[in-house]
Tab-separated table of C-alpha atoms and ligand atoms in Angstrom:
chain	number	residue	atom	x	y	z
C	1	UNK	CA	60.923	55.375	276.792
C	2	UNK	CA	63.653	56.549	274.480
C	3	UNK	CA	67.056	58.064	276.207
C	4	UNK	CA	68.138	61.393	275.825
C	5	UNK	CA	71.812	61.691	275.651
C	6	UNK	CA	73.976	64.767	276.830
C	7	UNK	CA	77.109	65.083	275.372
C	8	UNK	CA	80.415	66.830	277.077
C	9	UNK	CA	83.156	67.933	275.127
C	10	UNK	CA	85.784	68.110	277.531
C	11	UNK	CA	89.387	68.466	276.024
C	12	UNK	CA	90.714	65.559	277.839
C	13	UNK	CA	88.016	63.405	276.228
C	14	UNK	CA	84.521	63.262	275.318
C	15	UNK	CA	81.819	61.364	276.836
C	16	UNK	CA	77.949	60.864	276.788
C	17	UNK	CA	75.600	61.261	279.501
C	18	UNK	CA	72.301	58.795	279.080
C	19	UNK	CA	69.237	59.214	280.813
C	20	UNK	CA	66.450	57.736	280.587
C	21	UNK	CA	63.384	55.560	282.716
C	22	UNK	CA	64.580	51.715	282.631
C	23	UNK	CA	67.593	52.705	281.277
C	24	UNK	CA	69.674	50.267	283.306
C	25	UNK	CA	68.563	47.527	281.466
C	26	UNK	CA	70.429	48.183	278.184
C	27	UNK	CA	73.632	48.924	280.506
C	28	UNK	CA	75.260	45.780	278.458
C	29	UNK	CA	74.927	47.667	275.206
C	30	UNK	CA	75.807	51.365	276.074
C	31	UNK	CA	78.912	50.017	277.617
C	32	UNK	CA	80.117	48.172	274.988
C	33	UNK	CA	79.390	50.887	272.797
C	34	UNK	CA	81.349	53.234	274.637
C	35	UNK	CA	84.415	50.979	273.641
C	36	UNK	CA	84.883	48.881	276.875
C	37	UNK	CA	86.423	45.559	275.374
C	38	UNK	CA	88.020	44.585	278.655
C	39	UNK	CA	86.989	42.920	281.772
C	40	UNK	CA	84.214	44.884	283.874
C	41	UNK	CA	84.603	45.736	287.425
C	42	UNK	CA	81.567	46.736	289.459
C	43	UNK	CA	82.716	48.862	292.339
C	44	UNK	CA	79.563	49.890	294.909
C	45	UNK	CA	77.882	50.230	298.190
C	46	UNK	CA	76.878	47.401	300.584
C	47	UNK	CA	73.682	49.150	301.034
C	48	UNK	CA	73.596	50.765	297.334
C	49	UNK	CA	74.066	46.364	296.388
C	50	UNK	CA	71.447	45.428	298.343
C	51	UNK	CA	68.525	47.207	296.464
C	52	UNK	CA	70.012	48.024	292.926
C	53	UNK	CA	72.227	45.203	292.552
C	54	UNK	CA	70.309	42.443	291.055
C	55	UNK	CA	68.938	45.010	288.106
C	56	UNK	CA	72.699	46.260	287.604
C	57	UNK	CA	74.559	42.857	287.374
C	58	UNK	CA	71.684	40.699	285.611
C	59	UNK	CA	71.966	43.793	282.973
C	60	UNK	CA	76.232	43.800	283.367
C	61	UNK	CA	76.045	40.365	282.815
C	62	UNK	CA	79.969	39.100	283.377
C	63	UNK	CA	81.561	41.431	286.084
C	64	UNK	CA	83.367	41.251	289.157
C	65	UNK	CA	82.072	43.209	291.955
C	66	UNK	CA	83.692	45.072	294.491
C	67	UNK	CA	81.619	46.480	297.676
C	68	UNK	CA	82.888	48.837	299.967
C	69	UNK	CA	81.559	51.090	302.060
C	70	UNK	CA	79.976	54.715	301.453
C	71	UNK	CA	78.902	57.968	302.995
C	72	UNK	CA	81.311	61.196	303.992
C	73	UNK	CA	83.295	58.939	306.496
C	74	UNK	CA	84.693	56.289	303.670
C	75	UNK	CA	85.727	58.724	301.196
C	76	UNK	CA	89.468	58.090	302.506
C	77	UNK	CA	92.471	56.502	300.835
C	78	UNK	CA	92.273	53.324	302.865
C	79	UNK	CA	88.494	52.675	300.659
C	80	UNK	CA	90.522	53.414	298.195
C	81	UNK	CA	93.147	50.697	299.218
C	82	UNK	CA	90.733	48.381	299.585
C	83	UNK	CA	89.484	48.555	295.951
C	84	UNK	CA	93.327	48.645	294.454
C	85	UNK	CA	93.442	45.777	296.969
C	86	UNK	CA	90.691	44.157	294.724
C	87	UNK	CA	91.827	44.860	291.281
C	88	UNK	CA	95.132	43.371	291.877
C	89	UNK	CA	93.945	40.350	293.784
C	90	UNK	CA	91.318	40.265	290.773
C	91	UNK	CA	94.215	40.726	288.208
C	92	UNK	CA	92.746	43.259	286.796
C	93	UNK	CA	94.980	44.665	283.480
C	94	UNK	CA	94.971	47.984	281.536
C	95	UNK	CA	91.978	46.925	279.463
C	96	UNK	CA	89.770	46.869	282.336
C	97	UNK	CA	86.513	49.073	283.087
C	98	UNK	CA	85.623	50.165	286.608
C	99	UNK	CA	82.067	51.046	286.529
C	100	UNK	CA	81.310	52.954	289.655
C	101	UNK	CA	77.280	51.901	291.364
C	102	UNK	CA	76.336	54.870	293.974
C	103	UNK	CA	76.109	58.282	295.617
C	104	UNK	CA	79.075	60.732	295.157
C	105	UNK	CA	80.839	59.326	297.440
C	106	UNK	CA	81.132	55.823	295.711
C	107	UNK	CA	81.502	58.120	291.921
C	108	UNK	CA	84.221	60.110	293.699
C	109	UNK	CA	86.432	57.212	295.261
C	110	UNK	CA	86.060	55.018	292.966
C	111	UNK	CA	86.521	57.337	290.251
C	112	UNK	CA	90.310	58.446	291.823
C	113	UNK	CA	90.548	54.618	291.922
C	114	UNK	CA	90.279	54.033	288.521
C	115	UNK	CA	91.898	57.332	287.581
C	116	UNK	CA	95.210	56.124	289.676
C	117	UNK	CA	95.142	52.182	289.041
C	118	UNK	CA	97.808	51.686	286.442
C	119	UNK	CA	97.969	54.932	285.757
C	120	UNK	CA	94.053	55.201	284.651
C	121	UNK	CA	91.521	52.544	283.491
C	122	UNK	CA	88.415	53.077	281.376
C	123	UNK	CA	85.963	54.504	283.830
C	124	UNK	CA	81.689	54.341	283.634
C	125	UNK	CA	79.359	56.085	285.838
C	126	UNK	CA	76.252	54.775	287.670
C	127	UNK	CA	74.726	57.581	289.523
C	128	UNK	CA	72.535	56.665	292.123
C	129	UNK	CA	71.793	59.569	294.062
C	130	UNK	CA	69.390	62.962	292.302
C	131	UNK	CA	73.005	64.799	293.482
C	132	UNK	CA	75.051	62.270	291.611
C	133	UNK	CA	73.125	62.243	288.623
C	134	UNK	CA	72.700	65.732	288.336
C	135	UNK	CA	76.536	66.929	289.591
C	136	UNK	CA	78.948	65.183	290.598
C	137	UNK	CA	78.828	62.015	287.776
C	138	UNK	CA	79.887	64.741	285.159
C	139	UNK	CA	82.546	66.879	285.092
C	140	UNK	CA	85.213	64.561	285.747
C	141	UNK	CA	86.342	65.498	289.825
C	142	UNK	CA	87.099	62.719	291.561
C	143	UNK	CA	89.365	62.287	295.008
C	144	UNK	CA	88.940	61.782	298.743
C	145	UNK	CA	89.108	63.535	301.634
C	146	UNK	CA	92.130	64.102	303.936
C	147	UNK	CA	91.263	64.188	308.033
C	148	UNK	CA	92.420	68.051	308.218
C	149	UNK	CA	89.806	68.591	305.117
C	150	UNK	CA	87.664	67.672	302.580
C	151	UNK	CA	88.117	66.998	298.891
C	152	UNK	CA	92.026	67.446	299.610
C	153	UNK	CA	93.450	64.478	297.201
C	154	UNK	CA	92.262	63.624	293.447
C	155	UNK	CA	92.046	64.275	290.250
C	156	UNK	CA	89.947	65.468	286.986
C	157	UNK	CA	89.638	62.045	285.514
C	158	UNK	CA	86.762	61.925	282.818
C	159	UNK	CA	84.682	58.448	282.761
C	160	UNK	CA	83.646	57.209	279.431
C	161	UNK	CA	80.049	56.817	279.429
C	162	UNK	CA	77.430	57.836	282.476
C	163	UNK	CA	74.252	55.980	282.590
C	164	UNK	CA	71.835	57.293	284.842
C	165	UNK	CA	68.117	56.210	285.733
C	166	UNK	CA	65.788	57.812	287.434
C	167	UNK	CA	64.154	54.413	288.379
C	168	UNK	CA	67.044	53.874	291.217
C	169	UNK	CA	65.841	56.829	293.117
C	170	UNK	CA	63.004	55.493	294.648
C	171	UNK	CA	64.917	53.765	297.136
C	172	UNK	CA	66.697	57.028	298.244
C	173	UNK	CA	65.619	58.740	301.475
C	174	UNK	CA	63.398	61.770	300.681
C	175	UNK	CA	65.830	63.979	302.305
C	176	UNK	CA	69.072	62.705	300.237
C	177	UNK	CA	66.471	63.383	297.329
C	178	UNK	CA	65.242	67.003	298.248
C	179	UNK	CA	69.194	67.576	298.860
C	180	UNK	CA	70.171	67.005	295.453
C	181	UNK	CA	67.177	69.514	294.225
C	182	UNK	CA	68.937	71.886	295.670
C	183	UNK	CA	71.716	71.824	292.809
C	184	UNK	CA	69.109	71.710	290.219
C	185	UNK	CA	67.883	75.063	291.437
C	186	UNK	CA	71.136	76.038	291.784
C	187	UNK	CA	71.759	75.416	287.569
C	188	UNK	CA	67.856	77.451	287.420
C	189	UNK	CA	69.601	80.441	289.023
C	190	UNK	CA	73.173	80.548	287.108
C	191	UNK	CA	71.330	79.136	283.749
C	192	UNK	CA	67.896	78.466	283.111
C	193	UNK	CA	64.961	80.470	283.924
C	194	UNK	CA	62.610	77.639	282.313
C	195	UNK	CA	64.332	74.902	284.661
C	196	UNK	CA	63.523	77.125	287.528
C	197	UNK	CA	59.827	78.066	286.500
C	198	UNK	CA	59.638	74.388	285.710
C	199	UNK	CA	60.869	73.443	289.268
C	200	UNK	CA	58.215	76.209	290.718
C	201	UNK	CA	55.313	74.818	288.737
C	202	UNK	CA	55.854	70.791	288.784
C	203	UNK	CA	56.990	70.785	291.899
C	204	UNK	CA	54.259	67.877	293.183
C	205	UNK	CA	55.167	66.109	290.249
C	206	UNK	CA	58.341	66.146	290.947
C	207	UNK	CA	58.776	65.527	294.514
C	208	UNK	CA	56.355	62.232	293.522
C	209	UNK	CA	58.949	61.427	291.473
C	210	UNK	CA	57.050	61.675	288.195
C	211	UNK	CA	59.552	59.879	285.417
C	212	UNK	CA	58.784	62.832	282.832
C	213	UNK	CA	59.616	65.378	285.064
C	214	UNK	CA	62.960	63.224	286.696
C	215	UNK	CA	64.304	62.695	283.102
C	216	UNK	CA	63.899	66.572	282.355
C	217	UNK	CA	65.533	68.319	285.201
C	218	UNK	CA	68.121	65.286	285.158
C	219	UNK	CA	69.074	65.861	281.536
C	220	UNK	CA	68.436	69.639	281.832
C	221	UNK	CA	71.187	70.091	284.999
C	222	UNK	CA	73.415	67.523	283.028
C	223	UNK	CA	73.390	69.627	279.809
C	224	UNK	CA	74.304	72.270	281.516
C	225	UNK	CA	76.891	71.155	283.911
C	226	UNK	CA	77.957	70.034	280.765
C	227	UNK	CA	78.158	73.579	278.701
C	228	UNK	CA	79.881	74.824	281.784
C	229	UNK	CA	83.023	72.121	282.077
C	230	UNK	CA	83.208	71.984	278.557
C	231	UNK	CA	83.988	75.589	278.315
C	232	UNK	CA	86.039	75.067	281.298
C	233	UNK	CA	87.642	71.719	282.581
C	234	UNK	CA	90.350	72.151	285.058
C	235	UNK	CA	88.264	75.337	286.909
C	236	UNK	CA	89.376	78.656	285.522
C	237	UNK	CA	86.934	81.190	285.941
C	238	UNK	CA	83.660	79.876	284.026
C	239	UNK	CA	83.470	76.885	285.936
C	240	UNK	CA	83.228	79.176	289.154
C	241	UNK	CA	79.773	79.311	288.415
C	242	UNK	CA	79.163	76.066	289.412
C	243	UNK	CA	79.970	77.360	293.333
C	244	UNK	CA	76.632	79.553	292.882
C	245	UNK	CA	75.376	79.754	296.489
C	246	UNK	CA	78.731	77.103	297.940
C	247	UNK	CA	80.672	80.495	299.853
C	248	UNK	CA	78.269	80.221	302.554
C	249	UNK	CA	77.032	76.652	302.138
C	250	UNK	CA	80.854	75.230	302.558
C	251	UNK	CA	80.898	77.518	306.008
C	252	UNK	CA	78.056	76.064	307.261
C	253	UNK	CA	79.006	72.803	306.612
C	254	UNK	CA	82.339	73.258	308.315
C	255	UNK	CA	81.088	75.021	311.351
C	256	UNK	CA	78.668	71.934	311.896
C	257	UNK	CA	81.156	69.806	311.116
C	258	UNK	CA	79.510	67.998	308.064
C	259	UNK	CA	76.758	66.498	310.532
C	260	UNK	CA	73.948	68.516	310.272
C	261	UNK	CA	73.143	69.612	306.836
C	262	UNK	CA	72.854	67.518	303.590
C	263	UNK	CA	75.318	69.107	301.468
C	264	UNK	CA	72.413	70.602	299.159
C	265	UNK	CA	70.567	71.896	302.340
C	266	UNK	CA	73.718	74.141	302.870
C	267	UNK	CA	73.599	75.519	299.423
C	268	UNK	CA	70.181	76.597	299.917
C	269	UNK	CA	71.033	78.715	302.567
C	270	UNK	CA	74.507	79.948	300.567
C	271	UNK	CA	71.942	80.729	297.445
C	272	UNK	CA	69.417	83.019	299.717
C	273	UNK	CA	72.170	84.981	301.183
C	274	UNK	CA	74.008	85.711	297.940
C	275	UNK	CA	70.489	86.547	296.896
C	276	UNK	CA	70.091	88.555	299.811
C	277	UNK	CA	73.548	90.426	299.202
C	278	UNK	CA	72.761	90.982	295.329
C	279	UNK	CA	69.193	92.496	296.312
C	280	UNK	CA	70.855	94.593	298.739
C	281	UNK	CA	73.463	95.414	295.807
C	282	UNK	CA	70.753	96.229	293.341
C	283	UNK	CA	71.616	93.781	291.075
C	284	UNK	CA	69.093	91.937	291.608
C	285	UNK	CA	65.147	92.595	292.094
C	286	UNK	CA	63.229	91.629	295.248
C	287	UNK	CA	60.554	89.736	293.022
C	288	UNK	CA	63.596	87.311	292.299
C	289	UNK	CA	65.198	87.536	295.049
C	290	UNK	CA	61.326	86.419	297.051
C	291	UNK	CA	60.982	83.758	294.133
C	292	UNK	CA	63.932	81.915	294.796
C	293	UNK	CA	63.257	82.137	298.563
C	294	UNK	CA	59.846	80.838	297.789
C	295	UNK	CA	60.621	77.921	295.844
C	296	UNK	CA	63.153	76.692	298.821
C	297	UNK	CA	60.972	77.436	301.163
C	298	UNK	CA	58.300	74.831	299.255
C	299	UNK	CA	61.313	72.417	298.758
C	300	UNK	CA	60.809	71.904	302.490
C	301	UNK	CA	62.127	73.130	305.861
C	302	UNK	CA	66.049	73.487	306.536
C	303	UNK	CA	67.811	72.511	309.322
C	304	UNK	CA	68.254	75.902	311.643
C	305	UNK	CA	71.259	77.885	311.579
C	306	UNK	CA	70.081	80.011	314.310
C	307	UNK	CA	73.198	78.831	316.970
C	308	UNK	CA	75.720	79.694	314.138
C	309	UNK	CA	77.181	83.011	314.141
C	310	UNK	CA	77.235	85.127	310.700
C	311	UNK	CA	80.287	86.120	312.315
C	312	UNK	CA	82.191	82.741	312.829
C	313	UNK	CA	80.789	82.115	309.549
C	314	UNK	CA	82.651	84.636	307.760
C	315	UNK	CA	85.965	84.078	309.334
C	316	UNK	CA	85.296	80.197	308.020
C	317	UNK	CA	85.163	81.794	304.378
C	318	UNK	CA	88.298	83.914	304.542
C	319	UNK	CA	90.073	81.059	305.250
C	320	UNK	CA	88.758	78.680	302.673
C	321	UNK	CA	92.239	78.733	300.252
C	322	UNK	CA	89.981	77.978	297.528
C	323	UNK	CA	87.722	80.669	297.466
C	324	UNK	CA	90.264	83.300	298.633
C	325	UNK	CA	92.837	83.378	296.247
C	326	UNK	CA	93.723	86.779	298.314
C	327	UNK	CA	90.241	87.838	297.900
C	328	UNK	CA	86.718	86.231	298.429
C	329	UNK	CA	84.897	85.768	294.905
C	330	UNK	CA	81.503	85.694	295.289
C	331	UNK	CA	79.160	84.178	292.495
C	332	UNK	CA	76.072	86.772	292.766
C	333	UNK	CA	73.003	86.337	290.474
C	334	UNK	CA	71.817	89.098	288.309
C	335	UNK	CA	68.567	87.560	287.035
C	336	UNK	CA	66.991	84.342	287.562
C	337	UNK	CA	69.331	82.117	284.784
C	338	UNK	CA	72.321	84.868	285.140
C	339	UNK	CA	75.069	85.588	287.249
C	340	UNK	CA	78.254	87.963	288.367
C	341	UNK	CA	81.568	86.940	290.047
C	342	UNK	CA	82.581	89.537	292.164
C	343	UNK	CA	85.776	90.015	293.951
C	344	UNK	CA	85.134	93.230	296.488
C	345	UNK	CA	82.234	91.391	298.886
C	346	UNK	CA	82.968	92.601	302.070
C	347	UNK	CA	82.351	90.667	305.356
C	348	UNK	CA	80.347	93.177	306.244
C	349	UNK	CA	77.766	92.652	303.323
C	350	UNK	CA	77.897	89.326	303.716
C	351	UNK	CA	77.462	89.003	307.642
C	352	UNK	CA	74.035	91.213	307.177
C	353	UNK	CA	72.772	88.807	304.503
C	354	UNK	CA	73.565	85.932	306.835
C	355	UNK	CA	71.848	87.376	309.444
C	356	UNK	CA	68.458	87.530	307.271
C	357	UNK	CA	68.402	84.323	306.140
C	358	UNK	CA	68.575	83.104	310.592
C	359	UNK	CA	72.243	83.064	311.312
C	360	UNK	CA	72.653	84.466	314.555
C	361	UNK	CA	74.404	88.285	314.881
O	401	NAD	N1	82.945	65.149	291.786
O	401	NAD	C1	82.195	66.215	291.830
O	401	NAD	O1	82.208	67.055	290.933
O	401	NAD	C2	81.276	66.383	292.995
O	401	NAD	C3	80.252	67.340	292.938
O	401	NAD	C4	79.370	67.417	294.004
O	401	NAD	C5	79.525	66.582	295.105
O	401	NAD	N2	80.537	65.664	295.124
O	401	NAD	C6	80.714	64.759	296.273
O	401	NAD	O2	79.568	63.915	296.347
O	401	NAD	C7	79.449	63.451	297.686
O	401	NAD	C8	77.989	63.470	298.082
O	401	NAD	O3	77.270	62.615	297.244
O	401	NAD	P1	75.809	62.090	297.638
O	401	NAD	O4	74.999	63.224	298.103
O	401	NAD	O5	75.348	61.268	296.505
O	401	NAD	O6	76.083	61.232	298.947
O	401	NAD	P2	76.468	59.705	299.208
O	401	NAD	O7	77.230	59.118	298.113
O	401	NAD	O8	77.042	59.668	300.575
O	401	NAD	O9	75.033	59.014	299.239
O	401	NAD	C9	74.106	59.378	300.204
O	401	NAD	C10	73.462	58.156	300.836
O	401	NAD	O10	72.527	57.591	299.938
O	401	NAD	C11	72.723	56.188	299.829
O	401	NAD	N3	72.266	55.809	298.494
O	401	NAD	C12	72.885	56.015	297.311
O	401	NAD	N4	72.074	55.667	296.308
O	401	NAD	C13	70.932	55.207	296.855
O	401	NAD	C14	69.705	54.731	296.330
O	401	NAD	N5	69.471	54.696	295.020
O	401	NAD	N6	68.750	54.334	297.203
O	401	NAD	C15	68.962	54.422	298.535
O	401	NAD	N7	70.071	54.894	299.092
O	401	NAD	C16	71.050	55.290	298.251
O	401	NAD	C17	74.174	55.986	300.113
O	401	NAD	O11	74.404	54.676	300.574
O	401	NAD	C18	74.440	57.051	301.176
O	401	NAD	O12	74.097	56.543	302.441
O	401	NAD	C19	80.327	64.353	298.528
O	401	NAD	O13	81.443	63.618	298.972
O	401	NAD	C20	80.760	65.455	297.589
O	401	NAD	O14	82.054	65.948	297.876
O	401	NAD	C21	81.408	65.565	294.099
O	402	ZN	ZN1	77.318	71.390	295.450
């Protein structure tokens, strides 16, 4: 099956995005193409290794591979450590390529690795999580997190290629997998009324991982993930859109102390209160507001939020720096495909709309 191929125009530098059924295979060629002469080193997971390993070094060929370990609890600086700790033992010079095999977690760390390691090596992508492929891989954010909070040290360090294959996500739990659909309903909402009527109608197809469906709303969330950080690298106001639905979805992740919820399970509930606060607004009609709460709803059930209070939950969001900036914006959509920021949300508003969606009073 031929590739399609997403380009991003960031100012820092441009870069391709290739997806495509089996793609793994010509891994060899695309990075060589991208202009990797150096040595290659392939940084992953002990249990991302296990299953995907043999397909990505047999189509490497030579590389030296690093394994650490992933998941929310190793994106630190010691995993970090450990993989300078490897590049130096392996003498690894400026002509190197770090190709990063995994989740976020592994794209994330390793990507600050290689974006710190004599002051920046050539970096490629292997997503291998739906939420990898279709968010965090592009853009260029990479870091770890601190113990007082997450995502509190990194970087915008662009790779130079990212090669991702829907093939590798047969392995992944169905939850990790659902999770990451979450974001591609998320780009629906702020974008694309044909990826979300797409999403609504193939649904089946895609939760059975059908490859013509995988390789559209991959390439579909990457182009525009793309269009938005192209317009918008280091986070002015455009790429803001991107936290469509994350307000509330950060809270809830804090208050349950990043155990409970899949981070894409979090944004579903973030997505049907701004939903809910936009309807109430009159920005937005009830027939979309009810369609995106019907196509989560089919997505699967969320984990309850019933013990969390909308109240608690608001006082979590006033004090997230990031989003305050001395007042809360709030991404609210318009249409299915468009979107508002607003500055003048008040907790108020948005303890009611928590309260809809099962947050207790
Ligand atoms: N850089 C960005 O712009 C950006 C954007 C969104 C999220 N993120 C970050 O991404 C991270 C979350 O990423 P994630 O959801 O991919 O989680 P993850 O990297 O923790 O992976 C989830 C789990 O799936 C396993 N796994 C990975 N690939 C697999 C496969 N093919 N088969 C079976 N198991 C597999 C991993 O071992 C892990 O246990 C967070 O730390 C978040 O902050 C970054
Ligand atoms: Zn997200």
């Amino acid at each position: 099956m031929k590739a399609t191929v997403v380009p991003v125009h960031t100012s820092s530098k441009p870069y391709n995005v290739h997806v495509g059924t089996g793609i793994l295979k010509q891994l060899n060629d695309l990075i060589n193409k991208s202009g990797a002469t150096g040595r290659r080193f392939v940084v992953s997971s002990h249990k991302v290794w296990e299953t995907h390993g043999p397909t990505i070094s047999k189509a490497i060929g030579r590389a030296d591979n690093i394994l650490v370990p992933d998941g929310e609890r190793a994106k630190t600086v010691k995993t970090v450590g450990t993989i300078y700790d490897a590049l130096i033992q392996g003498e690894a010079d400026r002509t190197a390529t770090i190709i990063a095999a995994g989740g976020g977690v592994i794209g994330d760390v390793v990507g600050f690795a290689a974006a710190t390691y004599l002051r920046g090596v050539r970096l490629v992508h292997i997503p291998t999580t739906l939420l990898a492929q279709v968010d965090s891989s592009i853009g260029g954010k990479v870091g770890v997190n601190h113990r007082l909070g997450k995502n509190l040290i990194g970087a915008f360090y662009q790779p130079s290629i990212v090669v991702s294959d829907p093939n590798v996500l047969s392995t992944l739990p169905r939850r990790e997998f659902r999770s990451g659909l979450y974001e591609v309903v998320k780009y629906g909402m702020i974008r694309d009324p044909g990826l979300f009527q797409r999403l609504h109608s193939n649904l089946s197809n895609i939760l059975s991982l059908d490859p013509i469906e995988l390789v559209h709303i991959i390439s579909t969330s990457c182009r525009i993930k793309a269009s938005v950080v192209s317009e918008d690298e280091y986070e002015g106001n455009i790429r803001r859109i991107l936290n469509f639905g994350h307000t509330a979805g950060h809270a809830i992740e804090a208050a349950t102390r990043y155990r409970r919820f899949r981070h894409g399970e979090a944004i579903a509930y973030g997505m049907l209160v701004v939903a809910d606060l936009a309807a109430r607004r009159g920005l937005l009609t009830q027939a979309d507001k009810e369609a995106l709460a019907e196509l989560i709803a089919e997505l699967g059930q969320l984990p309850s939020i019933k013990d969390l209070s909308a109240k608690s939950l608001v006082e979590i969001m006033r004090r997230d720096k990031k989003v305050l900036k001395g007042r809360l914006h709030v991404v609210l959509p318009t249409h299915i495909g468009k979107t508002m920021i607003v500055d003048d949300v008040t907790p108020k508003e948005l303890k009611q709309s928590l309260r809809v969606v099962g947050a207790a009073p």
